[in-house]
mmCIF file of C-alpha atoms in Angstrom:
data_model
loop_
_atom_site.group_PDB
_atom_site.id
_atom_site.type_symbol
_atom_site.label_atom_id
_atom_site.label_comp_id
_atom_site.label_asym_id
_atom_site.label_seq_id
_atom_site.Cartn_x
_atom_site.Cartn_y
_atom_site.Cartn_z
ATOM 1 C CA MET A 1 20.246 14.727 2.181
ATOM 2 C CA MET A 2 21.000 11.164 1.043
ATOM 3 C CA PHE A 3 21.890 10.286 4.660
ATOM 4 C CA LEU A 4 18.518 11.549 5.863
ATOM 5 C CA MET A 5 16.733 9.579 3.165
ATOM 6 C CA PHE A 6 18.636 6.443 4.187
ATOM 7 C CA CYS A 7 17.570 6.920 7.800
ATOM 8 C CA CYS A 8 13.977 7.254 6.744
ATOM 9 C CA LEU A 9 14.226 4.065 4.709
ATOM 10 C CA SER A 10 15.403 2.099 7.743
ATOM 11 C CA SER A 11 12.129 2.859 9.533
ATOM 12 C CA SER A 12 9.260 0.390 9.236
ATOM 13 C CA SER A 13 6.664 3.117 9.419
ATOM 14 C CA SER A 14 4.411 3.048 6.348
ATOM 15 C CA LEU A 15 3.853 6.791 6.695
ATOM 16 C CA ARG A 16 7.545 7.489 6.487
ATOM 17 C CA MET A 17 7.867 5.156 3.519
ATOM 18 C CA LYS A 18 5.193 7.081 1.657
ATOM 19 C CA MET A 19 6.925 10.348 2.549
ATOM 20 C CA ILE A 20 10.273 9.118 1.257
ATOM 21 C CA SER A 21 8.563 7.848 -1.884
ATOM 22 C CA SER A 22 7.151 11.316 -2.489
ATOM 23 C CA ILE A 23 10.544 12.901 -1.841
ATOM 24 C CA LEU A 24 12.177 10.460 -4.225
ATOM 25 C CA LEU A 25 9.653 11.217 -6.950
ATOM 26 C CA LEU A 26 10.189 14.958 -6.517
ATOM 27 C CA LEU A 27 13.937 14.409 -6.631
ATOM 28 C CA ILE A 28 13.677 12.529 -9.901
ATOM 29 C CA LEU A 29 11.236 14.916 -11.542
ATOM 30 C CA SER A 30 13.089 18.038 -10.434
ATOM 31 C CA SER A 31 16.506 16.775 -11.442
ATOM 32 C CA CYS A 32 18.297 19.232 -13.707
ATOM 33 C CA LEU A 33 20.887 16.692 -14.800
ATOM 34 C CA CYS A 34 18.627 15.233 -17.488
ATOM 35 C CA ALA A 35 20.619 14.564 -20.622
ATOM 36 C CA ALA A 36 18.941 14.753 -23.990
ATOM 37 C CA THR A 37 20.308 11.296 -24.772
ATOM 38 C CA PHE A 38 18.681 9.631 -21.765
ATOM 39 C CA VAL A 39 15.332 8.121 -22.766
ATOM 40 C CA VAL A 40 12.793 5.838 -21.107
ATOM 41 C CA ASN A 41 10.545 3.823 -23.429
ATOM 42 C CA VAL A 42 7.698 1.420 -22.815
ATOM 43 C CA THR A 43 7.531 -1.848 -24.757
ATOM 44 C CA GLN A 44 3.753 -1.583 -25.237
ATOM 45 C CA SER A 45 1.563 1.472 -24.822
ATOM 46 C CA SER A 46 -1.514 -0.620 -23.987
ATOM 47 C CA TYR A 47 -2.068 -4.022 -22.380
ATOM 48 C CA GLN A 48 -5.231 -6.121 -22.228
ATOM 49 C CA ALA A 49 -5.571 -8.909 -19.669
ATOM 50 C CA GLU A 50 -8.163 -11.089 -17.962
ATOM 51 C CA GLU A 51 -8.994 -11.180 -14.288
ATOM 52 C CA ASN A 52 -6.924 -13.700 -12.238
ATOM 53 C CA HIS A 53 -4.358 -14.012 -15.041
ATOM 54 C CA SER A 54 -0.797 -12.614 -15.036
ATOM 55 C CA ILE A 55 0.946 -10.035 -17.196
ATOM 56 C CA THR A 56 4.448 -8.660 -17.740
ATOM 57 C CA LEU A 57 4.967 -4.900 -18.055
ATOM 58 C CA GLU A 58 8.277 -3.744 -19.493
ATOM 59 C CA TRP A 59 10.159 -0.465 -19.841
ATOM 60 C CA THR A 60 13.630 0.232 -21.251
ATOM 61 C CA PHE A 61 16.028 3.061 -20.473
ATOM 62 C CA THR A 62 19.306 4.345 -21.880
ATOM 63 C CA THR A 63 22.412 2.753 -20.412
ATOM 64 C CA LYS A 64 26.152 3.384 -20.629
ATOM 65 C CA THR A 65 28.737 0.672 -20.115
ATOM 66 C CA GLN A 66 30.687 2.824 -17.674
ATOM 67 C CA GLY A 67 27.569 3.694 -15.696
ATOM 68 C CA SER A 68 27.196 2.802 -12.015
ATOM 69 C CA TYR A 69 23.845 1.748 -10.593
ATOM 70 C CA ARG A 70 24.547 3.165 -7.192
ATOM 71 C CA GLU A 71 22.526 6.128 -8.398
ATOM 72 C CA LEU A 72 19.686 4.176 -9.980
ATOM 73 C CA PHE A 73 16.270 5.434 -8.896
ATOM 74 C CA ILE A 74 13.026 3.932 -10.182
ATOM 75 C CA TYR A 75 9.569 5.079 -9.128
ATOM 76 C CA CYS A 76 6.647 3.177 -10.657
ATOM 77 C CA SER A 77 3.049 3.988 -9.801
ATOM 78 C CA VAL A 78 -0.410 3.314 -11.164
ATOM 79 C CA VAL A 79 -3.136 5.907 -11.453
ATOM 80 C CA ALA A 80 -6.484 4.146 -11.101
ATOM 81 C CA HIS A 81 -8.866 5.523 -8.487
ATOM 82 C CA LYS A 82 -5.825 7.097 -6.820
ATOM 83 C CA GLU A 83 -2.062 6.969 -7.232
ATOM 84 C CA LEU A 84 -0.562 3.735 -5.892
ATOM 85 C CA ILE A 85 3.111 2.723 -5.707
ATOM 86 C CA PHE A 86 3.747 -0.740 -7.130
ATOM 87 C CA TYR A 87 7.534 -0.796 -7.605
ATOM 88 C CA GLN A 88 10.449 1.283 -6.358
ATOM 89 C CA VAL A 89 14.237 1.196 -6.469
ATOM 90 C CA HIS A 90 16.478 3.507 -4.396
ATOM 91 C CA ASN A 91 20.217 3.660 -5.057
ATOM 92 C CA GLY A 92 19.969 0.390 -6.992
ATOM 93 C CA VAL A 93 18.142 -1.411 -4.165
ATOM 94 C CA GLU A 94 14.479 -2.444 -4.297
ATOM 95 C CA ILE A 95 12.197 -1.029 -1.575
ATOM 96 C CA PRO A 96 9.330 -3.516 -1.171
ATOM 97 C CA ASP A 97 8.008 -1.759 1.962
ATOM 98 C CA SER A 98 6.982 1.243 -0.129
ATOM 99 C CA GLN A 99 4.642 -0.899 -2.247
ATOM 100 C CA ASP A 100 0.927 -0.306 -1.806
ATOM 101 C CA LYS A 101 -0.893 -3.168 -0.111
ATOM 102 C CA GLN A 102 -3.038 -3.715 -3.224
ATOM 103 C CA PHE A 103 0.062 -5.091 -4.984
ATOM 104 C CA SER A 104 1.627 -6.810 -1.977
ATOM 105 C CA GLY A 105 3.073 -10.173 -2.991
ATOM 106 C CA ARG A 106 1.857 -9.825 -6.579
ATOM 107 C CA VAL A 107 4.713 -7.922 -8.267
ATOM 108 C CA GLN A 108 8.003 -9.632 -9.121
ATOM 109 C CA SER A 109 10.879 -8.006 -10.995
ATOM 110 C CA ASP A 110 13.650 -9.474 -13.135
ATOM 111 C CA LYS A 111 16.637 -7.973 -11.343
ATOM 112 C CA ASP A 112 19.130 -9.454 -13.808
ATOM 113 C CA VAL A 113 17.909 -7.300 -16.691
ATOM 114 C CA LEU A 114 18.207 -3.962 -14.859
ATOM 115 C CA ARG A 115 21.840 -3.611 -15.955
ATOM 116 C CA GLU A 116 20.676 -4.057 -19.533
ATOM 117 C CA GLY A 117 18.455 -1.019 -19.107
ATOM 118 C CA ARG A 118 15.215 -3.001 -18.809
ATOM 119 C CA ILE A 119 12.516 -2.890 -16.157
ATOM 120 C CA ARG A 120 10.471 -6.070 -16.394
ATOM 121 C CA LEU A 121 7.670 -6.415 -13.848
ATOM 122 C CA HIS A 122 5.435 -9.476 -13.541
ATOM 123 C CA VAL A 123 2.020 -8.780 -12.004
ATOM 124 C CA SER A 124 0.123 -11.914 -10.946
ATOM 125 C CA ARG A 125 -3.473 -12.657 -9.897
ATOM 126 C CA LEU A 126 -4.777 -9.602 -11.731
ATOM 127 C CA ARG A 127 -7.823 -7.783 -10.421
ATOM 128 C CA THR A 128 -10.149 -5.464 -12.267
ATOM 129 C CA GLU A 129 -9.104 -2.650 -9.918
ATOM 130 C CA ASP A 130 -5.548 -3.024 -11.269
ATOM 131 C CA SER A 131 -6.742 -1.312 -14.445
ATOM 132 C CA GLY A 132 -5.222 2.108 -14.922
ATOM 133 C CA GLN A 133 -2.289 4.111 -16.210
ATOM 134 C CA TYR A 134 1.115 2.746 -15.196
ATOM 135 C CA LEU A 135 3.964 5.276 -15.001
ATOM 136 C CA CYS A 136 7.652 4.553 -14.414
ATOM 137 C CA VAL A 137 10.121 7.359 -13.681
ATOM 138 C CA VAL A 138 13.806 6.465 -13.969
ATOM 139 C CA LYS A 139 16.880 8.423 -12.893
ATOM 140 C CA THR A 140 20.536 7.471 -13.238
ATOM 141 C CA GLU A 141 23.738 9.500 -13.271
ATOM 142 C CA ASP A 142 23.124 9.860 -17.030
ATOM 143 C CA GLY A 143 19.796 11.671 -16.651
ATOM 144 C CA SER A 144 16.118 11.045 -15.964
ATOM 145 C CA ASP A 145 12.958 10.411 -17.958
ATOM 146 C CA LYS A 146 9.537 8.759 -17.622
ATOM 147 C CA GLU A 147 7.039 6.799 -19.702
ATOM 148 C CA LYS A 148 3.568 5.356 -19.166
ATOM 149 C CA CYS A 149 1.307 2.596 -20.452
ATOM 150 C CA GLN A 150 -2.324 1.597 -20.008
ATOM 151 C CA LEU A 151 -3.459 -1.698 -18.486
ATOM 152 C CA ASN A 152 -7.066 -2.867 -18.794
ATOM 153 C CA VAL A 153 -8.050 -5.921 -16.775
ATOM 154 C CA HIS A 154 -11.292 -7.471 -17.983
ATOM 155 C CA LYS A 155 -13.789 -9.352 -15.879
ATOM 156 C CA ILE A 156 -15.461 -12.431 -17.392
ATOM 157 C CA ILE A 157 -19.025 -13.265 -16.416
ATOM 158 C CA SER A 158 -20.345 -16.734 -17.286
ATOM 159 C CA ALA A 159 -24.068 -17.402 -17.531
ATOM 160 C CA VAL A 160 -26.566 -19.904 -18.922
ATOM 161 C CA PRO A 161 -29.455 -18.965 -21.208
ATOM 162 C CA GLY A 162 -32.439 -17.497 -19.388
ATOM 163 C CA GLN A 163 -30.430 -16.182 -16.437
ATOM 164 C CA LYS A 164 -30.374 -12.643 -15.093
ATOM 165 C CA VAL A 165 -26.808 -11.357 -14.756
ATOM 166 C CA SER A 166 -25.093 -8.307 -13.306
ATOM 167 C CA LEU A 167 -22.211 -6.725 -15.206
ATOM 168 C CA PRO A 168 -20.189 -4.791 -12.603
ATOM 169 C CA CYS A 169 -19.033 -1.211 -12.980
ATOM 170 C CA GLN A 170 -18.017 0.639 -9.834
ATOM 171 C CA LEU A 171 -16.924 4.285 -9.699
ATOM 172 C CA PRO A 172 -14.159 5.292 -7.286
ATOM 173 C CA ASN A 173 -16.469 7.776 -5.561
ATOM 174 C CA ASN A 174 -20.186 8.332 -5.251
ATOM 175 C CA LYS A 175 -20.951 10.728 -8.089
ATOM 176 C CA PRO A 176 -24.712 10.948 -8.635
ATOM 177 C CA ALA A 177 -24.512 13.609 -11.343
ATOM 178 C CA VAL A 178 -23.250 11.358 -14.151
ATOM 179 C CA ASP A 179 -24.394 9.975 -17.469
ATOM 180 C CA VAL A 180 -23.854 6.234 -17.887
ATOM 181 C CA GLU A 181 -23.321 4.459 -21.192
ATOM 182 C CA TRP A 182 -23.069 0.699 -21.671
ATOM 183 C CA THR A 183 -22.035 -0.332 -25.203
ATOM 184 C CA ARG A 184 -21.049 -3.287 -27.362
ATOM 185 C CA SER A 185 -18.990 -2.294 -30.397
ATOM 186 C CA ASP A 186 -20.031 -5.347 -32.452
ATOM 187 C CA LEU A 187 -23.712 -4.358 -32.523
ATOM 188 C CA GLU A 188 -25.407 -2.783 -35.528
ATOM 189 C CA PRO A 189 -26.926 -0.372 -36.297
ATOM 190 C CA GLU A 190 -26.813 0.941 -32.697
ATOM 191 C CA GLU A 191 -24.076 -0.169 -30.315
ATOM 192 C CA ASN A 192 -25.710 1.185 -27.168
ATOM 193 C CA VAL A 193 -26.898 -1.429 -24.715
ATOM 194 C CA LEU A 194 -28.107 1.172 -22.212
ATOM 195 C CA LEU A 195 -27.990 4.960 -22.021
ATOM 196 C CA PHE A 196 -28.833 6.571 -18.720
ATOM 197 C CA ARG A 197 -29.139 10.342 -18.981
ATOM 198 C CA GLY A 198 -30.534 12.787 -16.510
ATOM 199 C CA ASP A 199 -31.450 9.969 -14.115
ATOM 200 C CA GLN A 200 -33.558 8.356 -16.847
ATOM 201 C CA PRO A 201 -32.907 5.635 -19.445
ATOM 202 C CA ASP A 202 -32.870 6.672 -23.119
ATOM 203 C CA PRO A 203 -34.532 3.820 -25.093
ATOM 204 C CA GLU A 204 -34.560 5.799 -28.343
ATOM 205 C CA ASN A 205 -30.787 5.358 -28.682
ATOM 206 C CA GLN A 206 -30.665 1.722 -27.687
ATOM 207 C CA HIS A 207 -30.145 -1.475 -29.651
ATOM 208 C CA PRO A 208 -33.575 -3.149 -30.125
ATOM 209 C CA SER A 209 -32.437 -6.520 -28.754
ATOM 210 C CA PHE A 210 -31.843 -4.999 -25.309
ATOM 211 C CA ARG A 211 -35.042 -3.016 -24.900
ATOM 212 C CA LYS A 212 -36.938 -3.944 -21.744
ATOM 213 C CA ARG A 213 -34.150 -6.346 -20.778
ATOM 214 C CA VAL A 214 -31.583 -3.992 -19.215
ATOM 215 C CA GLU A 215 -31.504 -1.574 -16.307
ATOM 216 C CA LEU A 216 -29.064 -0.106 -13.846
ATOM 217 C CA GLN A 217 -28.632 -2.184 -10.732
ATOM 218 C CA ASP A 218 -29.101 0.993 -8.682
ATOM 219 C CA ARG A 219 -30.802 3.931 -10.393
ATOM 220 C CA ARG A 220 -29.578 6.223 -7.623
ATOM 221 C CA MET A 221 -26.009 5.030 -8.287
ATOM 222 C CA LYS A 222 -25.353 4.802 -4.575
ATOM 223 C CA ASP A 223 -21.650 4.594 -3.745
ATOM 224 C CA GLY A 224 -20.850 4.914 -7.443
ATOM 225 C CA ASP A 225 -22.509 1.621 -8.434
ATOM 226 C CA VAL A 226 -23.443 1.800 -12.134
ATOM 227 C CA SER A 227 -23.595 -1.977 -12.748
ATOM 228 C CA LEU A 228 -25.838 -3.274 -15.528
ATOM 229 C CA LEU A 229 -28.598 -5.846 -14.990
ATOM 230 C CA LEU A 230 -29.352 -7.948 -18.065
ATOM 231 C CA SER A 231 -32.293 -10.362 -17.884
ATOM 232 C CA ASN A 232 -33.167 -13.455 -19.933
ATOM 233 C CA VAL A 233 -29.684 -13.740 -21.418
ATOM 234 C CA MET A 234 -29.118 -15.670 -24.631
ATOM 235 C CA PRO A 235 -26.000 -16.875 -26.517
ATOM 236 C CA SER A 236 -26.178 -13.839 -28.819
ATOM 237 C CA ASP A 237 -25.602 -11.634 -25.739
ATOM 238 C CA SER A 238 -22.052 -12.986 -25.448
ATOM 239 C CA GLY A 239 -19.430 -10.342 -26.095
ATOM 240 C CA LYS A 240 -17.426 -7.420 -24.754
ATOM 241 C CA TYR A 241 -19.367 -4.772 -22.849
ATOM 242 C CA GLU A 242 -17.913 -1.362 -22.018
ATOM 243 C CA CYS A 243 -19.119 0.907 -19.248
ATOM 244 C CA ARG A 244 -18.433 4.633 -19.678
ATOM 245 C CA VAL A 245 -19.276 7.393 -17.267
ATOM 246 C CA PHE A 246 -19.495 11.037 -18.264
ATOM 247 C CA LYS A 247 -19.215 14.078 -16.057
ATOM 248 C CA ARG A 248 -21.987 16.643 -16.434
ATOM 249 C CA GLU A 249 -21.600 20.317 -15.699
ATOM 250 C CA SER A 250 -24.506 22.713 -15.927
ATOM 251 C CA SER A 251 -24.078 26.298 -17.016
ATOM 252 C CA GLY A 252 -27.456 28.015 -16.844
ATOM 253 C CA ARG A 253 -29.806 25.960 -19.000
ATOM 254 C CA LYS A 254 -26.996 24.343 -20.849
ATOM 255 C CA THR A 255 -25.512 20.963 -19.930
ATOM 256 C CA ILE A 256 -21.960 20.195 -21.017
ATOM 257 C CA ASN A 257 -20.865 16.576 -21.443
ATOM 258 C CA PHE A 258 -17.154 15.869 -21.149
ATOM 259 C CA ASN A 259 -15.236 12.870 -22.402
ATOM 260 C CA SER A 260 -15.704 9.617 -20.541
ATOM 261 C CA GLU A 261 -14.130 9.758 -17.133
ATOM 262 C CA TYR A 262 -14.132 6.048 -16.351
ATOM 263 C CA ILE A 263 -14.233 2.928 -18.495
ATOM 264 C CA ARG A 264 -14.716 -0.661 -17.375
ATOM 265 C CA THR A 265 -14.723 -3.663 -19.721
ATOM 266 C CA VAL A 266 -16.659 -6.837 -18.933
ATOM 267 C CA PHE A 267 -16.854 -10.001 -21.036
ATOM 268 C CA LEU A 268 -20.080 -11.976 -20.961
ATOM 269 C CA ASP A 269 -20.101 -15.637 -21.987
ATOM 270 C CA VAL A 270 -23.565 -17.193 -22.319
ATOM 271 C CA ALA A 271 -23.529 -20.956 -22.879
ATOM 272 C CA PRO A 272 -25.440 -24.059 -21.733
ATOM 273 C CA PRO A 273 -24.450 -25.652 -18.407
ATOM 274 C CA THR A 274 -21.198 -27.610 -18.244
ATOM 275 C CA GLU A 275 -22.955 -30.970 -18.184
ATOM 276 C CA ASN A 276 -24.603 -30.153 -21.515
ATOM 277 C CA LYS A 277 -21.456 -28.950 -23.267
ATOM 278 C CA VAL A 278 -20.390 -32.321 -24.743
ATOM 279 C CA GLY A 279 -19.984 -31.809 -28.471
ATOM 280 C CA ARG A 280 -19.478 -28.024 -28.333
ATOM 281 C CA GLU A 281 -17.592 -26.945 -31.428
ATOM 282 C CA GLU A 282 -14.704 -24.437 -31.447
ATOM 283 C CA ASP A 283 -16.999 -21.713 -32.701
ATOM 284 C CA GLY A 284 -19.378 -22.287 -29.773
ATOM 285 C CA SER A 285 -22.043 -24.230 -31.711
ATOM 286 C CA ARG A 286 -23.327 -27.576 -30.472
ATOM 287 C CA ASN A 287 -23.448 -30.918 -32.260
ATOM 288 C CA LYS A 288 -26.843 -32.305 -31.211
ATOM 289 C CA ASP A 289 -26.140 -35.705 -32.789
ATOM 290 C CA VAL A 290 -22.949 -36.466 -30.875
ATOM 291 C CA GLY A 291 -24.726 -38.715 -28.333
ATOM 292 C CA LEU A 292 -26.486 -40.640 -31.086
ATOM 293 C CA ILE A 293 -23.269 -41.059 -33.079
ATOM 294 C CA ILE A 294 -21.364 -42.328 -30.046
ATOM 295 C CA GLY A 295 -24.187 -44.786 -29.268
ATOM 296 C CA LEU A 296 -24.196 -46.095 -32.853
ATOM 297 C CA ILE A 297 -20.423 -46.568 -32.828
ATOM 298 C CA ILE A 298 -20.535 -48.530 -29.566
ATOM 299 C CA GLY A 299 -23.439 -50.619 -30.870
ATOM 300 C CA ALA A 300 -21.595 -51.379 -34.102
ATOM 301 C CA ILE A 301 -18.511 -52.506 -32.159
ATOM 302 C CA LEU A 302 -20.597 -54.851 -29.988
ATOM 303 C CA ILE A 303 -22.380 -56.338 -33.028
ATOM 304 C CA ALA A 304 -19.051 -56.855 -34.829
ATOM 305 C CA ALA A 305 -17.614 -58.577 -31.769
ATOM 306 C CA LEU A 306 -20.663 -60.860 -31.589
ATOM 307 C CA ILE A 307 -20.410 -61.776 -35.279
ATOM 308 C CA ILE A 308 -16.688 -62.520 -34.966
ATOM 309 C CA GLY A 309 -17.386 -64.689 -31.929
ATOM 310 C CA LEU A 310 -20.042 -66.669 -33.800
ATOM 311 C CA ILE A 311 -17.703 -67.202 -36.762
ATOM 312 C CA ILE A 312 -14.950 -68.470 -34.470
ATOM 313 C CA CYS A 313 -17.372 -70.879 -32.774
ATOM 314 C CA TYR A 314 -18.604 -72.146 -36.155
ATOM 315 C CA VAL A 315 -15.033 -72.749 -37.394
ATOM 316 C CA ILE A 316 -14.100 -74.656 -34.209
ATOM 317 C CA LYS A 317 -17.210 -76.877 -34.433
ATOM 318 C CA ASN A 318 -16.497 -77.685 -38.101
ATOM 319 C CA ARG A 319 -12.937 -78.717 -37.311
ATOM 320 C CA LYS A 320 -14.061 -80.974 -34.506
ATOM 321 C CA ARG A 321 -16.663 -82.550 -36.771
ATOM 322 C CA GLU A 322 -14.105 -83.171 -39.555
ATOM 323 C CA GLU A 323 -11.718 -84.748 -37.045
ATOM 324 C CA ALA A 324 -14.498 -87.014 -35.792
ATOM 325 C CA ASP A 325 -15.358 -88.115 -39.350
ATOM 326 C CA ASP A 326 -11.708 -88.958 -40.088
ATOM 327 C CA LYS A 327 -11.613 -91.281 -37.141
#
């Protein structure tokens, strides 16, 4: 069977690579050689990152000094809109061709730490669609195990006061029968920015500062677009916004709401234009007198220089006069 798998791996066909990946996963999961002492752990259960930044995901697994990595199998995938392969090792050798194109050229591994029982993967140029549940399954001659972690990649939207902005939230599929909830956890007494239930907004359960300023970009939610439009933004609108989507199932007259199916986090930063940001303090406030202070300092320096120049001229003239009198 290993010979057949090796033959498949030598093919450049993406279809065959996906088939061998599935076979490998089944082989790992169905292995009956799992020892109770073999354990896979994840360094962090949850990661938060910003769009276009990089992050390092790390797992550890039980090792034995006499172990051989000829039988090292690693299958790492992410479950976002669908299951995607982002890292794979077969018989101790990496298989980059099995990687989904979404992660092509963006995942680098530290090969040197594998023998220490560590899987360290660096993901660069993060995208919001990279958010999801990351699962790594590991099998060696000592046994097999798996562990997962959650990665949330946040999008940052910058705006200036008075603008109308769109906070994106895109569902994997077009699902018109959903309830949409946009929230900000730092708001009181009501954290809801927008509730959209039964194809209608619910202003009764909405924070007062957002009334008549927010709406869905597409009320029909075509192609799963549940983005939020926020008009006349102000600095107080800055913060972390979360988009949640709930499935709705009807049973007779009764509607059942399940837990949120999809969550997207967007950061909004509302500040004056770049050219007006001179003097912005660390807390985001502005020093309106900075220009005046700088002007006064420059003026004082010029006046001091003029006075010093006059004094020097006066001293030189006096010396010349005294020398003339002595003669």
